[in-house]
């Protein structure tokens, strides 16, 4: 189906229903995230909405839903690129569902104060979305569980919450196997924030691929997903007598920092050093060379979190205290930051940095 270039004036919910072969009420149910709509009907209506570039009338929508849904979004992430994509995804989905977003920001990866979180709860939000790393903050979790609010966590795991993410272990495994297949025997890995389960999962995937291969020189250093930590980690990895020929950073911001360190040391990327990242954020394509990376569909994760949260709100309280996980696909995106190593000497004894 051909996508229209601009919004057609006068396109209504009736037009969408006619093209999709369903009733206007069914279209309304799809737009409002009604869980009772069959998946094939939801997909067909979504395709027609996209093709016609239909934007729901928010005034009419509020009359249909009887009330506006207010959703709180709490975030405090050092990666500006990641947060830009996440907020874009949640705003786009909120616009399509006539939801009002109330944002609350912490600083330096730390949660906002208890008073600030309680103030957000008292503003009569119907549910909460938590961006990493706050989805795994016990302080935030305790406050929200006490308030009995439905919660959706992006890129993490939390008791009693909707959890939306990717298979971080498999994604890191895939990237590490890619580096090994290129011929790299000296590998560096930069860890993410130690307080996030995704960091441990990415390390586990890296180790699984390394253990399968054997006889590799592996150096692991700590980062925290920030660009600044990537600079420190990059210097640590490249300062030794036998630096890695490939460095895999746990996110794009840290990978971009490694590229900067390499340039400062007059190393060509990728001829002298292969660098890869994780996320496929805007940072991956706004530096030279653009990064080979794992595409984590951050916008889609955020949109899915809001969609599932609204379904939970409309369905009523859920007694299950376990995390309910939704896993989206990842993709390895190959760009210009990777190449075969200039030489492939026998590796010296394996050194693993804590």
mmCIF file of C-alpha atoms in Angstrom:
data_model
loop_
_atom_site.group_PDB
_atom_site.id
_atom_site.type_symbol
_atom_site.label_atom_id
_atom_site.label_comp_id
_atom_site.label_asym_id
_atom_site.label_seq_id
_atom_site.Cartn_x
_atom_site.Cartn_y
_atom_site.Cartn_z
ATOM 1 C CA UNK A 1 0.000 0.000 0.000
ATOM 2 C CA UNK A 2 1.366 3.427 -0.930
ATOM 3 C CA UNK A 3 1.945 5.832 1.923
ATOM 4 C CA UNK A 4 0.497 9.283 1.332
ATOM 5 C CA UNK A 5 3.020 12.147 1.403
ATOM 6 C CA UNK A 6 1.018 14.370 3.696
ATOM 7 C CA UNK A 7 -2.094 14.227 5.753
ATOM 8 C CA UNK A 8 -5.232 14.143 3.659
ATOM 9 C CA UNK A 9 -7.624 16.805 4.808
ATOM 10 C CA UNK A 10 -10.887 15.412 6.042
ATOM 11 C CA UNK A 11 -9.620 11.851 6.701
ATOM 12 C CA UNK A 12 -11.828 10.501 9.457
ATOM 13 C CA UNK A 13 -12.203 7.374 11.522
ATOM 14 C CA UNK A 14 -14.987 6.371 9.119
ATOM 15 C CA UNK A 15 -12.531 6.483 6.207
ATOM 16 C CA UNK A 16 -10.111 4.285 8.103
ATOM 17 C CA UNK A 17 -12.888 1.826 8.927
ATOM 18 C CA UNK A 18 -14.028 1.687 5.296
ATOM 19 C CA UNK A 19 -10.529 0.971 3.949
ATOM 20 C CA UNK A 20 -9.862 -1.637 6.646
ATOM 21 C CA UNK A 21 -13.237 -3.340 6.206
ATOM 22 C CA UNK A 22 -14.215 -2.960 9.853
ATOM 23 C CA UNK A 23 -16.582 -0.798 11.864
ATOM 24 C CA UNK A 24 -15.625 2.657 13.189
ATOM 25 C CA UNK A 25 -16.022 1.230 16.693
ATOM 26 C CA UNK A 26 -13.368 -1.395 15.934
ATOM 27 C CA UNK A 27 -10.986 1.329 14.718
ATOM 28 C CA UNK A 28 -11.623 3.225 17.953
ATOM 29 C CA UNK A 29 -10.871 0.098 19.982
ATOM 30 C CA UNK A 30 -7.594 -0.389 18.110
ATOM 31 C CA UNK A 31 -6.562 3.238 18.661
ATOM 32 C CA UNK A 32 -7.365 2.967 22.356
ATOM 33 C CA UNK A 33 -5.397 -0.264 22.812
ATOM 34 C CA UNK A 34 -8.363 -2.500 23.608
ATOM 35 C CA UNK A 35 -6.856 -5.964 24.282
ATOM 36 C CA UNK A 36 -9.973 -7.671 22.910
ATOM 37 C CA UNK A 37 -9.144 -6.858 19.276
ATOM 38 C CA UNK A 38 -7.653 -9.747 17.268
ATOM 39 C CA UNK A 39 -3.990 -9.290 16.273
ATOM 40 C CA UNK A 40 -4.704 -9.531 12.530
ATOM 41 C CA UNK A 41 -7.416 -6.868 12.775
ATOM 42 C CA UNK A 42 -5.143 -4.629 14.847
ATOM 43 C CA UNK A 43 -2.360 -4.997 12.249
ATOM 44 C CA UNK A 44 -4.698 -4.243 9.312
ATOM 45 C CA UNK A 45 -6.156 -1.144 10.967
ATOM 46 C CA UNK A 46 -2.660 0.043 11.907
ATOM 47 C CA UNK A 47 -1.542 -0.289 8.289
ATOM 48 C CA UNK A 48 -4.517 1.760 7.039
ATOM 49 C CA UNK A 49 -3.960 4.462 9.672
ATOM 50 C CA UNK A 50 -0.330 4.727 8.557
ATOM 51 C CA UNK A 51 -1.173 4.706 4.845
ATOM 52 C CA UNK A 52 -3.828 7.417 5.185
ATOM 53 C CA UNK A 53 -1.656 9.382 7.622
ATOM 54 C CA UNK A 54 -4.683 9.607 9.863
ATOM 55 C CA UNK A 55 -4.303 11.549 13.106
ATOM 56 C CA UNK A 56 -7.037 10.890 15.690
ATOM 57 C CA UNK A 57 -9.092 13.865 16.771
ATOM 58 C CA UNK A 58 -8.104 14.265 20.403
ATOM 59 C CA UNK A 59 -11.307 16.062 21.341
ATOM 60 C CA UNK A 60 -13.476 13.339 19.840
ATOM 61 C CA UNK A 61 -11.234 10.694 21.402
ATOM 62 C CA UNK A 62 -11.699 12.147 24.865
ATOM 63 C CA UNK A 63 -15.465 11.859 24.456
ATOM 64 C CA UNK A 64 -15.144 8.216 23.444
ATOM 65 C CA UNK A 65 -12.793 7.254 26.313
ATOM 66 C CA UNK A 66 -14.674 9.366 28.888
ATOM 67 C CA UNK A 67 -11.450 10.379 30.578
ATOM 68 C CA UNK A 68 -7.925 11.357 29.701
ATOM 69 C CA UNK A 69 -5.234 8.937 30.804
ATOM 70 C CA UNK A 70 -2.335 10.597 32.605
ATOM 71 C CA UNK A 71 0.916 8.654 32.556
ATOM 72 C CA UNK A 72 4.025 9.488 34.562
ATOM 73 C CA UNK A 73 7.465 8.953 33.010
ATOM 74 C CA UNK A 74 10.426 8.842 35.397
ATOM 75 C CA UNK A 75 13.896 8.889 33.869
ATOM 76 C CA UNK A 76 17.516 9.586 34.716
ATOM 77 C CA UNK A 77 19.867 8.222 32.074
ATOM 78 C CA UNK A 78 23.381 9.500 31.239
ATOM 79 C CA UNK A 79 22.965 8.688 27.536
ATOM 80 C CA UNK A 80 21.306 11.654 25.842
ATOM 81 C CA UNK A 81 20.983 9.717 22.570
ATOM 82 C CA UNK A 82 19.189 6.796 24.251
ATOM 83 C CA UNK A 83 16.807 9.084 26.129
ATOM 84 C CA UNK A 84 16.047 11.092 22.995
ATOM 85 C CA UNK A 85 14.914 7.926 21.218
ATOM 86 C CA UNK A 86 12.978 6.639 24.231
ATOM 87 C CA UNK A 87 11.090 9.891 24.812
ATOM 88 C CA UNK A 88 10.333 10.200 21.096
ATOM 89 C CA UNK A 89 8.800 6.727 21.117
ATOM 90 C CA UNK A 90 6.664 7.301 24.180
ATOM 91 C CA UNK A 91 5.490 10.745 22.966
ATOM 92 C CA UNK A 92 4.494 9.387 19.550
ATOM 93 C CA UNK A 93 2.499 6.574 21.158
ATOM 94 C CA UNK A 94 0.918 8.949 23.679
ATOM 95 C CA UNK A 95 -0.221 11.222 20.856
ATOM 96 C CA UNK A 96 -1.876 8.306 19.068
ATOM 97 C CA UNK A 97 -3.666 7.252 22.262
ATOM 98 C CA UNK A 98 -4.644 10.673 23.634
ATOM 99 C CA UNK A 99 -2.585 10.072 26.755
ATOM 100 C CA UNK A 100 -1.065 12.931 28.710
ATOM 101 C CA UNK A 101 2.537 12.451 29.799
ATOM 102 C CA UNK A 102 3.961 13.935 32.994
ATOM 103 C CA UNK A 103 7.774 13.804 33.058
ATOM 104 C CA UNK A 104 9.956 13.569 36.149
ATOM 105 C CA UNK A 105 13.743 13.617 35.787
ATOM 106 C CA UNK A 106 16.421 12.455 38.195
ATOM 107 C CA UNK A 107 20.056 13.458 37.953
ATOM 108 C CA UNK A 108 23.199 11.485 37.085
ATOM 109 C CA UNK A 109 21.417 8.157 36.868
ATOM 110 C CA UNK A 110 19.874 8.572 40.327
ATOM 111 C CA UNK A 111 16.132 8.574 41.061
ATOM 112 C CA UNK A 112 14.270 11.779 41.893
ATOM 113 C CA UNK A 113 13.556 12.395 45.567
ATOM 114 C CA UNK A 114 10.803 10.473 47.345
ATOM 115 C CA UNK A 115 8.897 13.743 47.673
ATOM 116 C CA UNK A 116 9.085 14.365 43.923
ATOM 117 C CA UNK A 117 7.890 10.839 43.100
ATOM 118 C CA UNK A 118 5.063 11.090 45.616
ATOM 119 C CA UNK A 119 4.094 14.447 44.125
ATOM 120 C CA UNK A 120 3.838 12.796 40.706
ATOM 121 C CA UNK A 121 1.669 10.029 42.165
ATOM 122 C CA UNK A 122 -0.537 12.615 43.880
ATOM 123 C CA UNK A 123 -1.096 14.363 40.536
ATOM 124 C CA UNK A 124 -3.475 11.471 39.771
ATOM 125 C CA UNK A 125 -1.437 9.616 37.176
ATOM 126 C CA UNK A 126 -2.995 6.291 36.232
ATOM 127 C CA UNK A 127 0.298 4.484 35.638
ATOM 128 C CA UNK A 128 4.051 4.927 35.416
ATOM 129 C CA UNK A 129 6.767 4.255 32.856
ATOM 130 C CA UNK A 130 10.315 3.818 34.139
ATOM 131 C CA UNK A 131 13.325 4.339 31.876
ATOM 132 C CA UNK A 132 16.613 2.586 32.648
ATOM 133 C CA UNK A 133 18.209 2.467 35.137
ATOM 134 C CA UNK A 134 15.249 3.489 37.315
ATOM 135 C CA UNK A 135 13.186 0.439 36.415
ATOM 136 C CA UNK A 136 15.483 -1.552 38.693
ATOM 137 C CA UNK A 137 15.682 0.986 41.514
ATOM 138 C CA UNK A 138 14.393 -0.643 44.692
ATOM 139 C CA UNK A 139 13.558 2.771 46.161
ATOM 140 C CA UNK A 140 11.371 3.713 43.200
ATOM 141 C CA UNK A 141 9.831 0.234 43.107
ATOM 142 C CA UNK A 142 8.833 0.358 46.762
ATOM 143 C CA UNK A 143 7.134 3.735 46.375
ATOM 144 C CA UNK A 144 5.152 2.667 43.300
ATOM 145 C CA UNK A 145 4.148 -0.703 44.752
ATOM 146 C CA UNK A 146 2.876 1.056 47.851
ATOM 147 C CA UNK A 147 0.798 3.332 45.613
ATOM 148 C CA UNK A 148 -0.542 0.259 43.750
ATOM 149 C CA UNK A 149 0.105 1.888 40.389
ATOM 150 C CA UNK A 150 0.507 -0.129 37.178
ATOM 151 C CA UNK A 151 4.137 0.153 36.049
ATOM 152 C CA UNK A 152 5.934 -0.496 32.755
ATOM 153 C CA UNK A 153 9.722 -0.821 32.712
ATOM 154 C CA UNK A 154 11.783 -0.287 29.556
ATOM 155 C CA UNK A 155 15.011 -2.273 29.266
ATOM 156 C CA UNK A 156 14.949 -3.796 32.741
ATOM 157 C CA UNK A 157 13.170 -6.166 35.107
ATOM 158 C CA UNK A 158 11.016 -5.293 38.099
ATOM 159 C CA UNK A 159 8.650 -7.243 40.328
ATOM 160 C CA UNK A 160 5.016 -6.918 39.330
ATOM 161 C CA UNK A 161 5.764 -4.705 36.315
ATOM 162 C CA UNK A 162 5.357 -4.899 32.566
ATOM 163 C CA UNK A 163 8.914 -5.318 31.262
ATOM 164 C CA UNK A 164 9.742 -4.529 27.638
ATOM 165 C CA UNK A 165 13.206 -5.163 26.213
ATOM 166 C CA UNK A 166 15.391 -7.275 23.942
ATOM 167 C CA UNK A 167 17.462 -10.406 24.533
ATOM 168 C CA UNK A 168 20.620 -8.589 25.662
ATOM 169 C CA UNK A 169 22.605 -11.779 26.163
ATOM 170 C CA UNK A 170 21.927 -13.056 22.659
ATOM 171 C CA UNK A 171 22.592 -9.629 21.136
ATOM 172 C CA UNK A 172 26.022 -9.340 22.788
ATOM 173 C CA UNK A 173 26.801 -12.927 21.828
ATOM 174 C CA UNK A 174 25.964 -12.154 18.184
ATOM 175 C CA UNK A 175 28.238 -9.108 18.114
ATOM 176 C CA UNK A 176 31.132 -10.959 19.751
ATOM 177 C CA UNK A 177 30.835 -13.837 17.280
ATOM 178 C CA UNK A 178 30.887 -11.246 14.486
ATOM 179 C CA UNK A 179 34.181 -9.818 15.773
ATOM 180 C CA UNK A 180 35.704 -13.284 16.100
ATOM 181 C CA UNK A 181 34.560 -14.148 12.569
ATOM 182 C CA UNK A 182 36.414 -11.062 11.297
ATOM 183 C CA UNK A 183 39.609 -12.572 12.696
ATOM 184 C CA UNK A 184 40.037 -10.627 15.937
ATOM 185 C CA UNK A 185 41.844 -12.519 18.699
ATOM 186 C CA UNK A 186 42.471 -9.636 21.118
ATOM 187 C CA UNK A 187 39.124 -8.338 22.320
ATOM 188 C CA UNK A 188 38.218 -5.521 24.684
ATOM 189 C CA UNK A 189 34.811 -5.232 26.314
ATOM 190 C CA UNK A 190 33.420 -2.203 28.185
ATOM 191 C CA UNK A 191 30.778 -2.976 30.786
ATOM 192 C CA UNK A 192 27.692 -0.861 31.336
ATOM 193 C CA UNK A 193 26.166 0.393 34.581
ATOM 194 C CA UNK A 194 26.684 -2.355 37.196
ATOM 195 C CA UNK A 195 23.266 -1.594 38.718
ATOM 196 C CA UNK A 196 21.419 -2.650 35.543
ATOM 197 C CA UNK A 197 20.572 -6.244 34.667
ATOM 198 C CA UNK A 198 21.139 -5.463 30.969
ATOM 199 C CA UNK A 199 24.826 -4.860 31.736
ATOM 200 C CA UNK A 200 25.216 -8.308 33.273
ATOM 201 C CA UNK A 201 23.319 -9.907 30.396
ATOM 202 C CA UNK A 202 25.546 -8.247 27.785
ATOM 203 C CA UNK A 203 28.648 -9.378 29.636
ATOM 204 C CA UNK A 204 27.245 -12.921 29.825
ATOM 205 C CA UNK A 205 26.658 -12.919 26.060
ATOM 206 C CA UNK A 206 30.200 -11.678 25.430
ATOM 207 C CA UNK A 207 31.686 -14.327 27.725
ATOM 208 C CA UNK A 208 29.603 -17.104 26.146
ATOM 209 C CA UNK A 209 30.954 -16.294 22.683
ATOM 210 C CA UNK A 210 34.535 -16.007 23.985
ATOM 211 C CA UNK A 211 34.281 -19.311 25.880
ATOM 212 C CA UNK A 212 33.045 -21.086 22.765
ATOM 213 C CA UNK A 213 36.078 -19.926 20.806
ATOM 214 C CA UNK A 214 38.813 -20.268 23.421
ATOM 215 C CA UNK A 215 42.428 -19.093 23.111
ATOM 216 C CA UNK A 216 41.511 -15.396 22.971
ATOM 217 C CA UNK A 217 43.104 -12.426 24.722
ATOM 218 C CA UNK A 218 40.234 -10.720 26.556
ATOM 219 C CA UNK A 219 40.319 -7.484 28.520
ATOM 220 C CA UNK A 220 37.224 -6.229 30.354
ATOM 221 C CA UNK A 221 36.888 -2.767 31.886
ATOM 222 C CA UNK A 222 34.062 -1.048 33.733
ATOM 223 C CA UNK A 223 31.960 1.768 32.307
ATOM 224 C CA UNK A 224 28.551 3.179 33.234
ATOM 225 C CA UNK A 225 27.009 3.902 29.793
ATOM 226 C CA UNK A 226 28.190 7.526 29.835
ATOM 227 C CA UNK A 227 30.520 9.050 27.237
ATOM 228 C CA UNK A 228 32.912 10.108 30.016
ATOM 229 C CA UNK A 229 33.224 6.532 31.288
ATOM 230 C CA UNK A 230 33.924 5.405 27.723
ATOM 231 C CA UNK A 231 36.873 7.804 27.534
ATOM 232 C CA UNK A 232 38.381 6.353 30.715
ATOM 233 C CA UNK A 233 37.738 2.772 29.599
ATOM 234 C CA UNK A 234 39.124 3.418 26.119
ATOM 235 C CA UNK A 235 42.343 4.835 27.565
ATOM 236 C CA UNK A 236 42.704 1.828 29.886
ATOM 237 C CA UNK A 237 42.291 -0.631 27.020
ATOM 238 C CA UNK A 238 44.576 1.136 24.547
ATOM 239 C CA UNK A 239 47.386 2.111 26.921
ATOM 240 C CA UNK A 240 48.846 -1.386 27.305
ATOM 241 C CA UNK A 241 51.661 -3.021 25.380
ATOM 242 C CA UNK A 242 49.235 -5.405 23.665
ATOM 243 C CA UNK A 243 45.980 -3.470 23.181
ATOM 244 C CA UNK A 244 42.885 -5.096 21.697
ATOM 245 C CA UNK A 245 42.377 -5.073 17.938
ATOM 246 C CA UNK A 246 38.619 -4.823 18.563
ATOM 247 C CA UNK A 247 36.668 -3.115 21.352
ATOM 248 C CA UNK A 248 32.993 -3.864 21.976
ATOM 249 C CA UNK A 249 31.351 -1.193 24.149
ATOM 250 C CA UNK A 250 28.041 -1.894 25.888
ATOM 251 C CA UNK A 251 26.424 1.180 24.343
ATOM 252 C CA UNK A 252 27.009 3.626 21.498
ATOM 253 C CA UNK A 253 27.989 6.563 23.712
ATOM 254 C CA UNK A 254 30.910 4.627 25.169
ATOM 255 C CA UNK A 255 31.840 3.297 21.731
ATOM 256 C CA UNK A 256 31.900 6.869 20.382
ATOM 257 C CA UNK A 257 34.237 7.792 23.239
ATOM 258 C CA UNK A 258 36.571 4.925 22.283
ATOM 259 C CA UNK A 259 36.682 6.207 18.699
ATOM 260 C CA UNK A 260 37.676 9.617 20.083
ATOM 261 C CA UNK A 261 40.460 8.057 22.175
ATOM 262 C CA UNK A 262 41.689 6.102 19.148
ATOM 263 C CA UNK A 263 41.852 9.262 17.029
ATOM 264 C CA UNK A 264 43.744 11.056 19.781
ATOM 265 C CA UNK A 265 46.266 8.213 19.726
ATOM 266 C CA UNK A 266 46.550 8.500 15.923
ATOM 267 C CA UNK A 267 44.901 5.120 15.392
ATOM 268 C CA UNK A 268 42.753 4.616 12.322
ATOM 269 C CA UNK A 269 39.290 3.173 12.906
ATOM 270 C CA UNK A 270 38.805 0.512 11.619
ATOM 271 C CA UNK A 271 42.220 -0.173 10.007
ATOM 272 C CA UNK A 272 44.077 -0.142 13.345
ATOM 273 C CA UNK A 273 41.159 -0.677 15.694
ATOM 274 C CA UNK A 274 37.664 -2.073 15.246
ATOM 275 C CA UNK A 275 35.020 -0.472 17.510
ATOM 276 C CA UNK A 276 31.424 -1.617 17.989
ATOM 277 C CA UNK A 277 28.558 -0.379 20.136
ATOM 278 C CA UNK A 278 25.069 -1.246 21.271
ATOM 279 C CA UNK A 279 21.659 0.486 20.819
ATOM 280 C CA UNK A 280 21.932 2.029 17.310
ATOM 281 C CA UNK A 281 21.176 5.433 18.796
ATOM 282 C CA UNK A 282 21.827 8.693 16.958
ATOM 283 C CA UNK A 283 25.387 8.554 18.337
ATOM 284 C CA UNK A 284 26.073 5.590 16.042
ATOM 285 C CA UNK A 285 25.614 7.600 12.860
ATOM 286 C CA UNK A 286 26.730 11.096 13.840
ATOM 287 C CA UNK A 287 30.444 10.335 14.165
ATOM 288 C CA UNK A 288 33.072 9.108 11.723
ATOM 289 C CA UNK A 289 33.245 6.308 11.019
ATOM 290 C CA UNK A 290 29.624 5.364 11.722
ATOM 291 C CA UNK A 291 29.390 2.501 14.182
ATOM 292 C CA UNK A 292 28.706 -1.140 13.665
ATOM 293 C CA UNK A 293 26.265 -1.766 16.489
ATOM 294 C CA UNK A 294 23.357 -3.778 17.849
ATOM 295 C CA UNK A 295 20.064 -2.152 16.959
ATOM 296 C CA UNK A 296 17.892 -2.032 20.036
ATOM 297 C CA UNK A 297 14.550 -0.628 18.841
ATOM 298 C CA UNK A 298 14.324 1.939 21.643
ATOM 299 C CA UNK A 299 11.393 3.874 20.148
ATOM 300 C CA UNK A 300 9.439 0.659 19.616
ATOM 301 C CA UNK A 301 10.253 -0.518 23.148
ATOM 302 C CA UNK A 302 8.960 2.739 24.613
ATOM 303 C CA UNK A 303 5.832 2.660 22.455
ATOM 304 C CA UNK A 304 5.116 -0.953 23.415
ATOM 305 C CA UNK A 305 5.589 -0.140 27.100
ATOM 306 C CA UNK A 306 2.996 2.644 26.925
ATOM 307 C CA UNK A 307 0.578 0.530 24.892
ATOM 308 C CA UNK A 308 0.759 -2.383 27.345
ATOM 309 C CA UNK A 309 0.524 -0.034 30.319
ATOM 310 C CA UNK A 310 -2.679 1.532 29.011
ATOM 311 C CA UNK A 311 -4.122 -1.953 28.445
ATOM 312 C CA UNK A 312 -3.284 -2.811 32.070
ATOM 313 C CA UNK A 313 -4.901 0.382 33.333
ATOM 314 C CA UNK A 314 -8.117 -0.345 31.433
ATOM 315 C CA UNK A 315 -8.146 -4.016 32.432
ATOM 316 C CA UNK A 316 -7.899 -3.265 36.152
ATOM 317 C CA UNK A 317 -5.535 -4.533 38.893
ATOM 318 C CA UNK A 318 -3.322 -7.544 38.166
ATOM 319 C CA UNK A 319 -2.721 -9.905 41.078
ATOM 320 C CA UNK A 320 0.404 -11.524 39.562
ATOM 321 C CA UNK A 321 3.514 -10.223 41.340
ATOM 322 C CA UNK A 322 5.916 -11.588 38.716
ATOM 323 C CA UNK A 323 7.467 -9.455 35.980
ATOM 324 C CA UNK A 324 5.642 -9.817 32.664
ATOM 325 C CA UNK A 325 8.201 -9.708 29.866
ATOM 326 C CA UNK A 326 7.766 -8.639 26.247
ATOM 327 C CA UNK A 327 10.873 -9.231 24.112
ATOM 328 C CA UNK A 328 11.396 -7.433 20.793
ATOM 329 C CA UNK A 329 13.928 -8.414 18.141
ATOM 330 C CA UNK A 330 17.429 -6.968 17.903
ATOM 331 C CA UNK A 331 19.546 -6.610 14.776
ATOM 332 C CA UNK A 332 23.280 -6.414 14.111
ATOM 333 C CA UNK A 333 23.908 -3.338 11.943
ATOM 334 C CA UNK A 334 27.243 -3.414 10.117
ATOM 335 C CA UNK A 335 28.810 -0.061 9.218
ATOM 336 C CA UNK A 336 32.314 1.337 8.678
ATOM 337 C CA UNK A 337 33.829 0.930 12.164
ATOM 338 C CA UNK A 338 34.713 -2.758 11.732
ATOM 339 C CA UNK A 339 37.341 -4.546 9.661
ATOM 340 C CA UNK A 340 39.665 -7.518 9.791
ATOM 341 C CA UNK A 341 42.764 -6.884 11.938
ATOM 342 C CA UNK A 342 45.966 -5.758 10.214
ATOM 343 C CA UNK A 343 47.748 -8.787 11.589
ATOM 344 C CA UNK A 344 46.665 -11.799 13.568
ATOM 345 C CA UNK A 345 49.565 -12.809 15.833
ATOM 346 C CA UNK A 346 49.245 -15.657 18.279
ATOM 347 C CA UNK A 347 47.581 -14.257 21.384
ATOM 348 C CA UNK A 348 49.592 -13.876 24.529
ATOM 349 C CA UNK A 349 48.172 -15.444 27.718
ATOM 350 C CA UNK A 350 44.655 -14.295 28.457
ATOM 351 C CA UNK A 351 44.405 -11.263 30.733
ATOM 352 C CA UNK A 352 41.045 -10.317 32.159
ATOM 353 C CA UNK A 353 40.705 -6.941 33.849
ATOM 354 C CA UNK A 354 38.153 -6.747 36.690
#
